[in-house]
mmCIF file with all atom_site columns, C-alpha atoms in Angstrom:
data_model
loop_
_atom_site.group_PDB
_atom_site.id
_atom_site.type_symbol
_atom_site.label_atom_id
_atom_site.label_alt_id
_atom_site.label_comp_id
_atom_site.label_asym_id
_atom_site.label_entity_id
_atom_site.label_seq_id
_atom_site.pdbx_PDB_ins_code
_atom_site.Cartn_x
_atom_site.Cartn_y
_atom_site.Cartn_z
_atom_site.occupancy
_atom_site.B_iso_or_equiv
_atom_site.pdbx_formal_charge
_atom_site.auth_seq_id
_atom_site.auth_comp_id
_atom_site.auth_asym_id
_atom_site.auth_atom_id
_atom_site.pdbx_PDB_model_num
ATOM 1   C CA . MET A 1 1   ? -14.213 -113.687 -71.865  1.00 0.00 ? 1   MET A CA 1
ATOM 2   C CA . ILE A 1 2   ? -14.522 -112.079 -75.274  1.00 0.00 ? 2   ILE A CA 1
ATOM 3   C CA . ILE A 1 3   ? -12.051 -112.360 -78.158  1.00 0.00 ? 3   ILE A CA 1
ATOM 4   C CA . ALA A 1 4   ? -12.979 -109.779 -80.806  1.00 0.00 ? 4   ALA A CA 1
ATOM 5   C CA . ILE A 1 5   ? -11.827 -110.364 -84.386  1.00 0.00 ? 5   ILE A CA 1
ATOM 6   C CA . ASP A 1 6   ? -12.496 -107.496 -86.789  1.00 0.00 ? 6   ASP A CA 1
ATOM 7   C CA . GLY A 1 7   ? -11.431 -106.881 -90.366  1.00 0.00 ? 7   GLY A CA 1
ATOM 8   C CA . PRO A 1 8   ? -12.591 -106.342 -93.935  1.00 0.00 ? 8   PRO A CA 1
ATOM 9   C CA . SER A 1 9   ? -14.500 -108.726 -96.163  1.00 0.00 ? 9   SER A CA 1
ATOM 10  C CA . GLY A 1 10  ? -12.558 -111.815 -97.218  1.00 0.00 ? 10  GLY A CA 1
ATOM 11  C CA . ALA A 1 11  ? -9.803  -111.438 -94.613  1.00 0.00 ? 11  ALA A CA 1
ATOM 12  C CA . GLY A 1 12  ? -10.506 -114.913 -93.241  1.00 0.00 ? 12  GLY A CA 1
ATOM 13  C CA . LYS A 1 13  ? -12.299 -113.808 -90.074  1.00 0.00 ? 13  LYS A CA 1
ATOM 14  C CA . SER A 1 14  ? -14.915 -116.561 -90.098  1.00 0.00 ? 14  SER A CA 1
ATOM 15  C CA . THR A 1 15  ? -12.414 -119.365 -90.694  1.00 0.00 ? 15  THR A CA 1
ATOM 16  C CA . VAL A 1 16  ? -10.041 -118.043 -88.048  1.00 0.00 ? 16  VAL A CA 1
ATOM 17  C CA . ALA A 1 17  ? -12.759 -117.276 -85.497  1.00 0.00 ? 17  ALA A CA 1
ATOM 18  C CA . LYS A 1 18  ? -14.322 -120.738 -85.756  1.00 0.00 ? 18  LYS A CA 1
ATOM 19  C CA . ALA A 1 19  ? -10.930 -122.455 -85.433  1.00 0.00 ? 19  ALA A CA 1
ATOM 20  C CA . VAL A 1 20  ? -9.880  -120.313 -82.460  1.00 0.00 ? 20  VAL A CA 1
ATOM 21  C CA . ALA A 1 21  ? -13.201 -120.985 -80.750  1.00 0.00 ? 21  ALA A CA 1
ATOM 22  C CA . THR A 1 22  ? -12.855 -124.729 -81.295  1.00 0.00 ? 22  THR A CA 1
ATOM 23  C CA . ASN A 1 23  ? -9.267  -124.792 -80.018  1.00 0.00 ? 23  ASN A CA 1
ATOM 24  C CA . LEU A 1 24  ? -10.042 -122.763 -76.895  1.00 0.00 ? 24  LEU A CA 1
ATOM 25  C CA . GLY A 1 25  ? -13.410 -124.364 -76.175  1.00 0.00 ? 25  GLY A CA 1
ATOM 26  C CA . PHE A 1 26  ? -15.236 -121.059 -76.710  1.00 0.00 ? 26  PHE A CA 1
ATOM 27  C CA . ASN A 1 27  ? -18.504 -120.308 -78.454  1.00 0.00 ? 27  ASN A CA 1
ATOM 28  C CA . CYS A 1 28  ? -18.351 -118.435 -81.773  1.00 0.00 ? 28  CYS A CA 1
ATOM 29  C CA . LEU A 1 29  ? -20.526 -115.621 -83.075  1.00 0.00 ? 29  LEU A CA 1
ATOM 30  C CA . ASP A 1 30  ? -20.470 -114.509 -86.715  1.00 0.00 ? 30  ASP A CA 1
ATOM 31  C CA . THR A 1 31  ? -22.012 -111.036 -86.583  1.00 0.00 ? 31  THR A CA 1
ATOM 32  C CA . GLY A 1 32  ? -21.680 -110.687 -90.348  1.00 0.00 ? 32  GLY A CA 1
ATOM 33  C CA . ALA A 1 33  ? -24.191 -113.509 -90.716  1.00 0.00 ? 33  ALA A CA 1
ATOM 34  C CA . MET A 1 34  ? -26.629 -111.438 -88.668  1.00 0.00 ? 34  MET A CA 1
ATOM 35  C CA . TYR A 1 35  ? -26.405 -108.462 -91.035  1.00 0.00 ? 35  TYR A CA 1
ATOM 36  C CA . ARG A 1 36  ? -26.634 -110.849 -93.974  1.00 0.00 ? 36  ARG A CA 1
ATOM 37  C CA . SER A 1 37  ? -29.793 -112.330 -92.484  1.00 0.00 ? 37  SER A CA 1
ATOM 38  C CA . VAL A 1 38  ? -31.441 -108.909 -92.280  1.00 0.00 ? 38  VAL A CA 1
ATOM 39  C CA . ALA A 1 39  ? -30.378 -108.162 -95.861  1.00 0.00 ? 39  ALA A CA 1
ATOM 40  C CA . TRP A 1 40  ? -31.750 -111.504 -97.083  1.00 0.00 ? 40  TRP A CA 1
ATOM 41  C CA . TYR A 1 41  ? -35.040 -110.966 -95.253  1.00 0.00 ? 41  TYR A CA 1
ATOM 42  C CA . ALA A 1 42  ? -35.426 -107.537 -96.834  1.00 0.00 ? 42  ALA A CA 1
ATOM 43  C CA . LEU A 1 43  ? -34.693 -108.838 -100.332 1.00 0.00 ? 43  LEU A CA 1
ATOM 44  C CA . GLU A 1 44  ? -36.987 -111.823 -99.850  1.00 0.00 ? 44  GLU A CA 1
ATOM 45  C CA . HIS A 1 45  ? -39.894 -109.636 -98.752  1.00 0.00 ? 45  HIS A CA 1
ATOM 46  C CA . GLY A 1 46  ? -39.414 -106.808 -101.247 1.00 0.00 ? 46  GLY A CA 1
ATOM 47  C CA . ILE A 1 47  ? -38.259 -104.244 -98.692  1.00 0.00 ? 47  ILE A CA 1
ATOM 48  C CA . SER A 1 48  ? -36.139 -101.391 -100.033 1.00 0.00 ? 48  SER A CA 1
ATOM 49  C CA . LEU A 1 49  ? -32.556 -101.315 -98.772  1.00 0.00 ? 49  LEU A CA 1
ATOM 50  C CA . ASP A 1 50  ? -33.022 -97.564  -98.303  1.00 0.00 ? 50  ASP A CA 1
ATOM 51  C CA . ASP A 1 51  ? -36.010 -98.049  -95.978  1.00 0.00 ? 51  ASP A CA 1
ATOM 52  C CA . ALA A 1 52  ? -34.149 -97.640  -92.693  1.00 0.00 ? 52  ALA A CA 1
ATOM 53  C CA . SER A 1 53  ? -37.284 -97.879  -90.549  1.00 0.00 ? 53  SER A CA 1
ATOM 54  C CA . SER A 1 54  ? -38.369 -101.228 -92.009  1.00 0.00 ? 54  SER A CA 1
ATOM 55  C CA . LEU A 1 55  ? -34.844 -102.636 -91.885  1.00 0.00 ? 55  LEU A CA 1
ATOM 56  C CA . GLY A 1 56  ? -34.501 -101.559 -88.272  1.00 0.00 ? 56  GLY A CA 1
ATOM 57  C CA . ASP A 1 57  ? -37.789 -103.272 -87.518  1.00 0.00 ? 57  ASP A CA 1
ATOM 58  C CA . ILE A 1 58  ? -36.478 -106.506 -89.028  1.00 0.00 ? 58  ILE A CA 1
ATOM 59  C CA . ALA A 1 59  ? -33.285 -106.314 -86.973  1.00 0.00 ? 59  ALA A CA 1
ATOM 60  C CA . ALA A 1 60  ? -35.178 -105.553 -83.769  1.00 0.00 ? 60  ALA A CA 1
ATOM 61  C CA . ASN A 1 61  ? -38.126 -107.916 -84.097  1.00 0.00 ? 61  ASN A CA 1
ATOM 62  C CA . ARG A 1 62  ? -36.991 -110.884 -86.213  1.00 0.00 ? 62  ARG A CA 1
ATOM 63  C CA . PRO A 1 63  ? -34.816 -112.905 -83.809  1.00 0.00 ? 63  PRO A CA 1
ATOM 64  C CA . ILE A 1 64  ? -31.579 -114.279 -85.236  1.00 0.00 ? 64  ILE A CA 1
ATOM 65  C CA . SER A 1 65  ? -30.172 -117.484 -83.809  1.00 0.00 ? 65  SER A CA 1
ATOM 66  C CA . PHE A 1 66  ? -27.487 -120.048 -84.534  1.00 0.00 ? 66  PHE A CA 1
ATOM 67  C CA . GLY A 1 67  ? -27.518 -123.831 -84.474  1.00 0.00 ? 67  GLY A CA 1
ATOM 68  C CA . HIS A 1 68  ? -25.133 -126.764 -84.568  1.00 0.00 ? 68  HIS A CA 1
ATOM 69  C CA . CYS A 1 69  ? -24.633 -129.475 -87.129  1.00 0.00 ? 69  CYS A CA 1
ATOM 70  C CA . GLU A 1 70  ? -24.305 -132.904 -85.531  1.00 0.00 ? 70  GLU A CA 1
ATOM 71  C CA . GLY A 1 71  ? -20.790 -133.473 -84.227  1.00 0.00 ? 71  GLY A CA 1
ATOM 72  C CA . ASP A 1 72  ? -19.665 -129.878 -84.820  1.00 0.00 ? 72  ASP A CA 1
ATOM 73  C CA . PRO A 1 73  ? -18.980 -127.796 -81.686  1.00 0.00 ? 73  PRO A CA 1
ATOM 74  C CA . VAL A 1 74  ? -19.163 -124.519 -83.639  1.00 0.00 ? 74  VAL A CA 1
ATOM 75  C CA . PRO A 1 75  ? -22.660 -123.246 -84.532  1.00 0.00 ? 75  PRO A CA 1
ATOM 76  C CA . ARG A 1 76  ? -22.708 -122.878 -88.328  1.00 0.00 ? 76  ARG A CA 1
ATOM 77  C CA . ARG A 1 77  ? -26.456 -122.889 -89.018  1.00 0.00 ? 77  ARG A CA 1
ATOM 78  C CA . VAL A 1 78  ? -28.173 -119.493 -89.142  1.00 0.00 ? 78  VAL A CA 1
ATOM 79  C CA . PHE A 1 79  ? -31.855 -118.728 -88.588  1.00 0.00 ? 79  PHE A CA 1
ATOM 80  C CA . ILE A 1 80  ? -33.944 -115.566 -88.787  1.00 0.00 ? 80  ILE A CA 1
ATOM 81  C CA . ASP A 1 81  ? -37.464 -115.559 -87.404  1.00 0.00 ? 81  ASP A CA 1
ATOM 82  C CA . GLY A 1 82  ? -37.252 -119.351 -87.175  1.00 0.00 ? 82  GLY A CA 1
ATOM 83  C CA . GLU A 1 83  ? -36.297 -119.885 -90.847  1.00 0.00 ? 83  GLU A CA 1
ATOM 84  C CA . GLU A 1 84  ? -32.930 -121.385 -91.708  1.00 0.00 ? 84  GLU A CA 1
ATOM 85  C CA . VAL A 1 85  ? -30.897 -119.125 -94.005  1.00 0.00 ? 85  VAL A CA 1
ATOM 86  C CA . THR A 1 86  ? -27.440 -120.707 -93.692  1.00 0.00 ? 86  THR A CA 1
ATOM 87  C CA . ASP A 1 87  ? -26.828 -120.954 -97.430  1.00 0.00 ? 87  ASP A CA 1
ATOM 88  C CA . VAL A 1 88  ? -29.090 -118.279 -98.908  1.00 0.00 ? 88  VAL A CA 1
ATOM 89  C CA . ILE A 1 89  ? -27.340 -115.446 -97.033  1.00 0.00 ? 89  ILE A CA 1
ATOM 90  C CA . ARG A 1 90  ? -24.142 -116.232 -98.982  1.00 0.00 ? 90  ARG A CA 1
ATOM 91  C CA . THR A 1 91  ? -25.488 -115.419 -102.444 1.00 0.00 ? 91  THR A CA 1
ATOM 92  C CA . ALA A 1 92  ? -24.112 -112.657 -104.668 1.00 0.00 ? 92  ALA A CA 1
ATOM 93  C CA . ASP A 1 93  ? -27.307 -110.616 -104.165 1.00 0.00 ? 93  ASP A CA 1
ATOM 94  C CA . VAL A 1 94  ? -26.773 -110.578 -100.415 1.00 0.00 ? 94  VAL A CA 1
ATOM 95  C CA . ASP A 1 95  ? -23.052 -109.845 -100.920 1.00 0.00 ? 95  ASP A CA 1
ATOM 96  C CA . ARG A 1 96  ? -24.019 -106.708 -102.833 1.00 0.00 ? 96  ARG A CA 1
ATOM 97  C CA . SER A 1 97  ? -26.681 -105.656 -100.313 1.00 0.00 ? 97  SER A CA 1
ATOM 98  C CA . VAL A 1 98  ? -25.232 -106.257 -96.866  1.00 0.00 ? 98  VAL A CA 1
ATOM 99  C CA . SER A 1 99  ? -23.018 -103.156 -96.597  1.00 0.00 ? 99  SER A CA 1
ATOM 100 C CA . THR A 1 100 ? -25.950 -100.910 -97.480  1.00 0.00 ? 100 THR A CA 1
ATOM 101 C CA . VAL A 1 101 ? -28.103 -102.578 -94.840  1.00 0.00 ? 101 VAL A CA 1
ATOM 102 C CA . SER A 1 102 ? -25.390 -102.471 -92.182  1.00 0.00 ? 102 SER A CA 1
ATOM 103 C CA . ALA A 1 103 ? -24.832 -98.726  -92.722  1.00 0.00 ? 103 ALA A CA 1
ATOM 104 C CA . HIS A 1 104 ? -28.218 -97.893  -91.182  1.00 0.00 ? 104 HIS A CA 1
ATOM 105 C CA . PRO A 1 105 ? -27.696 -96.875  -87.518  1.00 0.00 ? 105 PRO A CA 1
ATOM 106 C CA . CYS A 1 106 ? -31.034 -98.362  -86.436  1.00 0.00 ? 106 CYS A CA 1
ATOM 107 C CA . VAL A 1 107 ? -30.014 -101.766 -87.827  1.00 0.00 ? 107 VAL A CA 1
ATOM 108 C CA . ARG A 1 108 ? -26.652 -101.657 -86.063  1.00 0.00 ? 108 ARG A CA 1
ATOM 109 C CA . GLU A 1 109 ? -28.241 -100.595 -82.780  1.00 0.00 ? 109 GLU A CA 1
ATOM 110 C CA . ALA A 1 110 ? -30.794 -103.401 -82.895  1.00 0.00 ? 110 ALA A CA 1
ATOM 111 C CA . LEU A 1 111 ? -28.254 -106.077 -83.780  1.00 0.00 ? 111 LEU A CA 1
ATOM 112 C CA . LEU A 1 112 ? -25.818 -104.760 -81.180  1.00 0.00 ? 112 LEU A CA 1
ATOM 113 C CA . GLU A 1 113 ? -28.400 -105.610 -78.528  1.00 0.00 ? 113 GLU A CA 1
ATOM 114 C CA . GLN A 1 114 ? -28.840 -109.111 -79.970  1.00 0.00 ? 114 GLN A CA 1
ATOM 115 C CA . GLN A 1 115 ? -25.052 -109.604 -80.088  1.00 0.00 ? 115 GLN A CA 1
ATOM 116 C CA . ARG A 1 116 ? -24.577 -108.562 -76.475  1.00 0.00 ? 116 ARG A CA 1
ATOM 117 C CA . ARG A 1 117 ? -27.462 -110.789 -75.424  1.00 0.00 ? 117 ARG A CA 1
ATOM 118 C CA . ILE A 1 118 ? -25.983 -113.822 -77.138  1.00 0.00 ? 118 ILE A CA 1
ATOM 119 C CA . ALA A 1 119 ? -22.454 -113.203 -75.840  1.00 0.00 ? 119 ALA A CA 1
ATOM 120 C CA . SER A 1 120 ? -23.650 -112.815 -72.259  1.00 0.00 ? 120 SER A CA 1
ATOM 121 C CA . GLU A 1 121 ? -24.107 -116.581 -72.155  1.00 0.00 ? 121 GLU A CA 1
ATOM 122 C CA . GLY A 1 122 ? -20.411 -117.558 -71.965  1.00 0.00 ? 122 GLY A CA 1
ATOM 123 C CA . ASN A 1 123 ? -16.935 -117.277 -73.470  1.00 0.00 ? 123 ASN A CA 1
ATOM 124 C CA . TYR A 1 124 ? -17.081 -116.114 -77.089  1.00 0.00 ? 124 TYR A CA 1
ATOM 125 C CA . VAL A 1 125 ? -14.936 -115.472 -80.126  1.00 0.00 ? 125 VAL A CA 1
ATOM 126 C CA . ILE A 1 126 ? -16.877 -112.793 -81.994  1.00 0.00 ? 126 ILE A CA 1
ATOM 127 C CA . GLU A 1 127 ? -16.021 -111.633 -85.488  1.00 0.00 ? 127 GLU A CA 1
ATOM 128 C CA . GLY A 1 128 ? -17.246 -108.644 -87.424  1.00 0.00 ? 128 GLY A CA 1
ATOM 129 C CA . ARG A 1 129 ? -16.271 -105.082 -88.262  1.00 0.00 ? 129 ARG A CA 1
ATOM 130 C CA . ASP A 1 130 ? -16.915 -103.104 -85.083  1.00 0.00 ? 130 ASP A CA 1
ATOM 131 C CA . ILE A 1 131 ? -16.651 -105.701 -82.326  1.00 0.00 ? 131 ILE A CA 1
ATOM 132 C CA . GLY A 1 132 ? -13.538 -104.321 -80.647  1.00 0.00 ? 132 GLY A CA 1
ATOM 133 C CA . THR A 1 133 ? -14.485 -100.680 -81.166  1.00 0.00 ? 133 THR A CA 1
ATOM 134 C CA . VAL A 1 134 ? -18.237 -100.553 -80.478  1.00 0.00 ? 134 VAL A CA 1
ATOM 135 C CA . VAL A 1 135 ? -19.891 -103.837 -79.495  1.00 0.00 ? 135 VAL A CA 1
ATOM 136 C CA . PHE A 1 136 ? -17.305 -105.044 -76.975  1.00 0.00 ? 136 PHE A CA 1
ATOM 137 C CA . PRO A 1 137 ? -14.774 -102.247 -76.457  1.00 0.00 ? 137 PRO A CA 1
ATOM 138 C CA . ASN A 1 138 ? -13.616 -103.959 -73.247  1.00 0.00 ? 138 ASN A CA 1
ATOM 139 C CA . ALA A 1 139 ? -12.907 -107.324 -74.893  1.00 0.00 ? 139 ALA A CA 1
ATOM 140 C CA . GLU A 1 140 ? -9.942  -109.072 -73.287  1.00 0.00 ? 140 GLU A CA 1
ATOM 141 C CA . LEU A 1 141 ? -8.315  -109.661 -76.688  1.00 0.00 ? 141 LEU A CA 1
ATOM 142 C CA . LYS A 1 142 ? -8.859  -107.655 -79.865  1.00 0.00 ? 142 LYS A CA 1
ATOM 143 C CA . VAL A 1 143 ? -7.550  -108.668 -83.279  1.00 0.00 ? 143 VAL A CA 1
ATOM 144 C CA . PHE A 1 144 ? -7.742  -106.760 -86.549  1.00 0.00 ? 144 PHE A CA 1
ATOM 145 C CA . LEU A 1 145 ? -7.249  -109.267 -89.363  1.00 0.00 ? 145 LEU A CA 1
ATOM 146 C CA . THR A 1 146 ? -6.597  -108.196 -92.929  1.00 0.00 ? 146 THR A CA 1
ATOM 147 C CA . ALA A 1 147 ? -4.961  -109.301 -96.183  1.00 0.00 ? 147 ALA A CA 1
ATOM 148 C CA . SER A 1 148 ? -4.249  -107.821 -99.605  1.00 0.00 ? 148 SER A CA 1
ATOM 149 C CA . ASN A 1 149 ? -7.198  -107.096 -101.889 1.00 0.00 ? 149 ASN A CA 1
ATOM 150 C CA . GLU A 1 150 ? -6.190  -109.824 -104.344 1.00 0.00 ? 150 GLU A CA 1
ATOM 151 C CA . GLU A 1 151 ? -5.652  -112.378 -101.591 1.00 0.00 ? 151 GLU A CA 1
ATOM 152 C CA . ARG A 1 152 ? -9.062  -111.659 -100.118 1.00 0.00 ? 152 ARG A CA 1
ATOM 153 C CA . ALA A 1 153 ? -10.736 -111.975 -103.514 1.00 0.00 ? 153 ALA A CA 1
ATOM 154 C CA . ARG A 1 154 ? -9.006  -115.303 -104.192 1.00 0.00 ? 154 ARG A CA 1
ATOM 155 C CA . ARG A 1 155 ? -10.114 -116.654 -100.829 1.00 0.00 ? 155 ARG A CA 1
ATOM 156 C CA . ARG A 1 156 ? -13.693 -115.552 -101.356 1.00 0.00 ? 156 ARG A CA 1
ATOM 157 C CA . VAL A 1 157 ? -13.842 -117.142 -104.823 1.00 0.00 ? 157 VAL A CA 1
ATOM 158 C CA . LEU A 1 158 ? -12.480 -120.425 -103.414 1.00 0.00 ? 158 LEU A CA 1
ATOM 159 C CA . GLN A 1 159 ? -14.945 -120.274 -100.544 1.00 0.00 ? 159 GLN A CA 1
ATOM 160 C CA . ASN A 1 160 ? -17.844 -119.671 -102.923 1.00 0.00 ? 160 ASN A CA 1
ATOM 161 C CA . GLU A 1 161 ? -16.708 -122.549 -105.139 1.00 0.00 ? 161 GLU A CA 1
ATOM 162 C CA . GLN A 1 162 ? -16.572 -124.894 -102.165 1.00 0.00 ? 162 GLN A CA 1
ATOM 163 C CA . ARG A 1 163 ? -20.007 -123.844 -100.889 1.00 0.00 ? 163 ARG A CA 1
ATOM 164 C CA . GLY A 1 164 ? -21.593 -123.686 -104.311 1.00 0.00 ? 164 GLY A CA 1
ATOM 165 C CA . VAL A 1 165 ? -23.041 -120.271 -103.394 1.00 0.00 ? 165 VAL A CA 1
ATOM 166 C CA . GLY A 1 166 ? -21.989 -116.789 -104.548 1.00 0.00 ? 166 GLY A CA 1
ATOM 167 C CA . SER A 1 167 ? -19.960 -115.512 -107.470 1.00 0.00 ? 167 SER A CA 1
ATOM 168 C CA . VAL A 1 168 ? -16.811 -117.335 -108.600 1.00 0.00 ? 168 VAL A CA 1
ATOM 169 C CA . ASP A 1 169 ? -15.740 -114.619 -111.050 1.00 0.00 ? 169 ASP A CA 1
ATOM 170 C CA . PHE A 1 170 ? -12.508 -113.148 -109.634 1.00 0.00 ? 170 PHE A CA 1
ATOM 171 C CA . GLU A 1 171 ? -12.946 -109.643 -111.072 1.00 0.00 ? 171 GLU A CA 1
ATOM 172 C CA . GLU A 1 172 ? -16.547 -109.429 -109.900 1.00 0.00 ? 172 GLU A CA 1
ATOM 173 C CA . VAL A 1 173 ? -15.625 -110.603 -106.400 1.00 0.00 ? 173 VAL A CA 1
ATOM 174 C CA . LEU A 1 174 ? -12.646 -108.209 -106.236 1.00 0.00 ? 174 LEU A CA 1
ATOM 175 C CA . ALA A 1 175 ? -14.798 -105.272 -107.307 1.00 0.00 ? 175 ALA A CA 1
ATOM 176 C CA . ASP A 1 176 ? -17.418 -106.164 -104.706 1.00 0.00 ? 176 ASP A CA 1
ATOM 177 C CA . ILE A 1 177 ? -14.767 -106.416 -101.967 1.00 0.00 ? 177 ILE A CA 1
ATOM 178 C CA . LEU A 1 178 ? -13.378 -102.974 -102.839 1.00 0.00 ? 178 LEU A CA 1
ATOM 179 C CA . ARG A 1 179 ? -16.887 -101.512 -102.917 1.00 0.00 ? 179 ARG A CA 1
ATOM 180 C CA . ARG A 1 180 ? -17.698 -103.009 -99.526  1.00 0.00 ? 180 ARG A CA 1
ATOM 181 C CA . ASP A 1 181 ? -14.400 -101.740 -98.087  1.00 0.00 ? 181 ASP A CA 1
ATOM 182 C CA . GLU A 1 182 ? -15.309 -98.212  -99.136  1.00 0.00 ? 182 GLU A CA 1
ATOM 183 C CA . LEU A 1 183 ? -18.836 -98.444  -97.739  1.00 0.00 ? 183 LEU A CA 1
ATOM 184 C CA . ASP A 1 184 ? -17.778 -100.070 -94.471  1.00 0.00 ? 184 ASP A CA 1
ATOM 185 C CA . SER A 1 185 ? -14.878 -97.697  -93.850  1.00 0.00 ? 185 SER A CA 1
ATOM 186 C CA . SER A 1 186 ? -16.704 -94.480  -94.725  1.00 0.00 ? 186 SER A CA 1
ATOM 187 C CA . ARG A 1 187 ? -20.035 -94.949  -92.938  1.00 0.00 ? 187 ARG A CA 1
ATOM 188 C CA . GLN A 1 188 ? -20.648 -92.495  -90.115  1.00 0.00 ? 188 GLN A CA 1
ATOM 189 C CA . ASN A 1 189 ? -21.960 -95.080  -87.666  1.00 0.00 ? 189 ASN A CA 1
ATOM 190 C CA . ALA A 1 190 ? -19.393 -97.644  -86.416  1.00 0.00 ? 190 ALA A CA 1
ATOM 191 C CA . PRO A 1 191 ? -17.026 -97.582  -89.404  1.00 0.00 ? 191 PRO A CA 1
ATOM 192 C CA . LEU A 1 192 ? -14.550 -100.366 -90.074  1.00 0.00 ? 192 LEU A CA 1
ATOM 193 C CA . VAL A 1 193 ? -11.394 -99.348  -88.173  1.00 0.00 ? 193 VAL A CA 1
ATOM 194 C CA . ALA A 1 194 ? -8.907  -101.147 -85.982  1.00 0.00 ? 194 ALA A CA 1
ATOM 195 C CA . ALA A 1 195 ? -9.248  -100.572 -82.243  1.00 0.00 ? 195 ALA A CA 1
ATOM 196 C CA . GLU A 1 196 ? -6.275  -98.709  -80.804  1.00 0.00 ? 196 GLU A CA 1
ATOM 197 C CA . ASP A 1 197 ? -5.336  -101.711 -78.653  1.00 0.00 ? 197 ASP A CA 1
ATOM 198 C CA . ALA A 1 198 ? -5.968  -104.370 -81.303  1.00 0.00 ? 198 ALA A CA 1
ATOM 199 C CA . LEU A 1 199 ? -3.385  -106.887 -82.464  1.00 0.00 ? 199 LEU A CA 1
ATOM 200 C CA . LEU A 1 200 ? -2.872  -106.133 -86.166  1.00 0.00 ? 200 LEU A CA 1
ATOM 201 C CA . LEU A 1 201 ? -2.453  -109.272 -88.275  1.00 0.00 ? 201 LEU A CA 1
ATOM 202 C CA . ASP A 1 202 ? -1.875  -109.284 -92.037  1.00 0.00 ? 202 ASP A CA 1
ATOM 203 C CA . SER A 1 203 ? -2.500  -112.841 -93.228  1.00 0.00 ? 203 SER A CA 1
ATOM 204 C CA . THR A 1 204 ? -1.278  -112.279 -96.805  1.00 0.00 ? 204 THR A CA 1
ATOM 205 C CA . GLY A 1 205 ? 1.026   -115.150 -97.697  1.00 0.00 ? 205 GLY A CA 1
ATOM 206 C CA . ARG A 1 206 ? 0.790   -116.657 -94.215  1.00 0.00 ? 206 ARG A CA 1
ATOM 207 C CA . ASP A 1 207 ? -0.374  -120.159 -93.462  1.00 0.00 ? 207 ASP A CA 1
ATOM 208 C CA . ILE A 1 208 ? -3.779  -119.695 -91.869  1.00 0.00 ? 208 ILE A CA 1
ATOM 209 C CA . ALA A 1 209 ? -2.808  -122.254 -89.238  1.00 0.00 ? 209 ALA A CA 1
ATOM 210 C CA . ASP A 1 210 ? -0.042  -119.905 -88.059  1.00 0.00 ? 210 ASP A CA 1
ATOM 211 C CA . VAL A 1 211 ? -2.528  -117.040 -87.693  1.00 0.00 ? 211 VAL A CA 1
ATOM 212 C CA . ILE A 1 212 ? -4.895  -119.281 -85.710  1.00 0.00 ? 212 ILE A CA 1
ATOM 213 C CA . GLU A 1 213 ? -2.061  -120.475 -83.475  1.00 0.00 ? 213 GLU A CA 1
ATOM 214 C CA . GLU A 1 214 ? -0.905  -116.928 -82.720  1.00 0.00 ? 214 GLU A CA 1
ATOM 215 C CA . ILE A 1 215 ? -4.400  -115.820 -81.719  1.00 0.00 ? 215 ILE A CA 1
ATOM 216 C CA . CYS A 1 216 ? -4.942  -118.966 -79.637  1.00 0.00 ? 216 CYS A CA 1
ATOM 217 C CA . GLU A 1 217 ? -1.684  -118.370 -77.746  1.00 0.00 ? 217 GLU A CA 1
ATOM 218 C CA . ARG A 1 218 ? -2.634  -114.792 -76.984  1.00 0.00 ? 218 ARG A CA 1
ATOM 219 C CA . GLY A 1 219 ? -6.153  -115.834 -76.057  1.00 0.00 ? 219 GLY A CA 1
ATOM 220 C CA . ALA A 1 220 ? -4.862  -118.463 -73.655  1.00 0.00 ? 220 ALA A CA 1
ATOM 221 C CA . ARG A 1 221 ? -2.588  -115.901 -71.998  1.00 0.00 ? 221 ARG A CA 1
ATOM 222 C CA . ALA A 1 222 ? -5.504  -113.483 -71.704  1.00 0.00 ? 222 ALA A CA 1
ATOM 223 C CA . CYS A 1 223 ? -7.577  -116.222 -70.033  1.00 0.00 ? 223 CYS A CA 1
ATOM 224 C CA . GLU A 1 224 ? -4.828  -116.855 -67.503  1.00 0.00 ? 224 GLU A CA 1
ATOM 225 C CA . ALA A 1 225 ? -4.552  -113.147 -66.765  1.00 0.00 ? 225 ALA A CA 1
#
């Protein structure tokens, strides 16, 4: 079974997806981390973000995998081509680069194949921007999670503070979120949109635990069906 959680940057997708997966005993796949890994690899090796061919080659031929921390059922460690990039893909440089990288059709096509390969191995909660519309259009449950611009920026700043990675300047983070929204929503290939049959959830002002509980209840019903 697949539970697809889509939405814009900073909406809380990763937090919600990991909690839902833990509660339901599912695996969890953060597709955003995959695009971030390609972006990091390109930056690290001096590859232009406009070089679609080279970026597509990275996505197709540098395997991305996930690993567990001891005692944690959700895989939070990220690797590309065997190198761990869990923390370095969360820097401000990668934040600014990932939407450009993900706009290239060849990158999306290559990572789509990796995503489907990974998810074929069991029950998954998968979060991203085109999971319910492109990657798994037949997912048993689709959720489109969003929040106000300011709320998303505040969450991202807090998250960066806690991780010690990425910008903690509110205005900078807000501007980057708005820029990414525009890029993600306007790209020709797999733009950020809600699937027609998705559950629309605005988490602004809501306790995140309530959002997680609502998705878990719907996921459990979908499992029974």
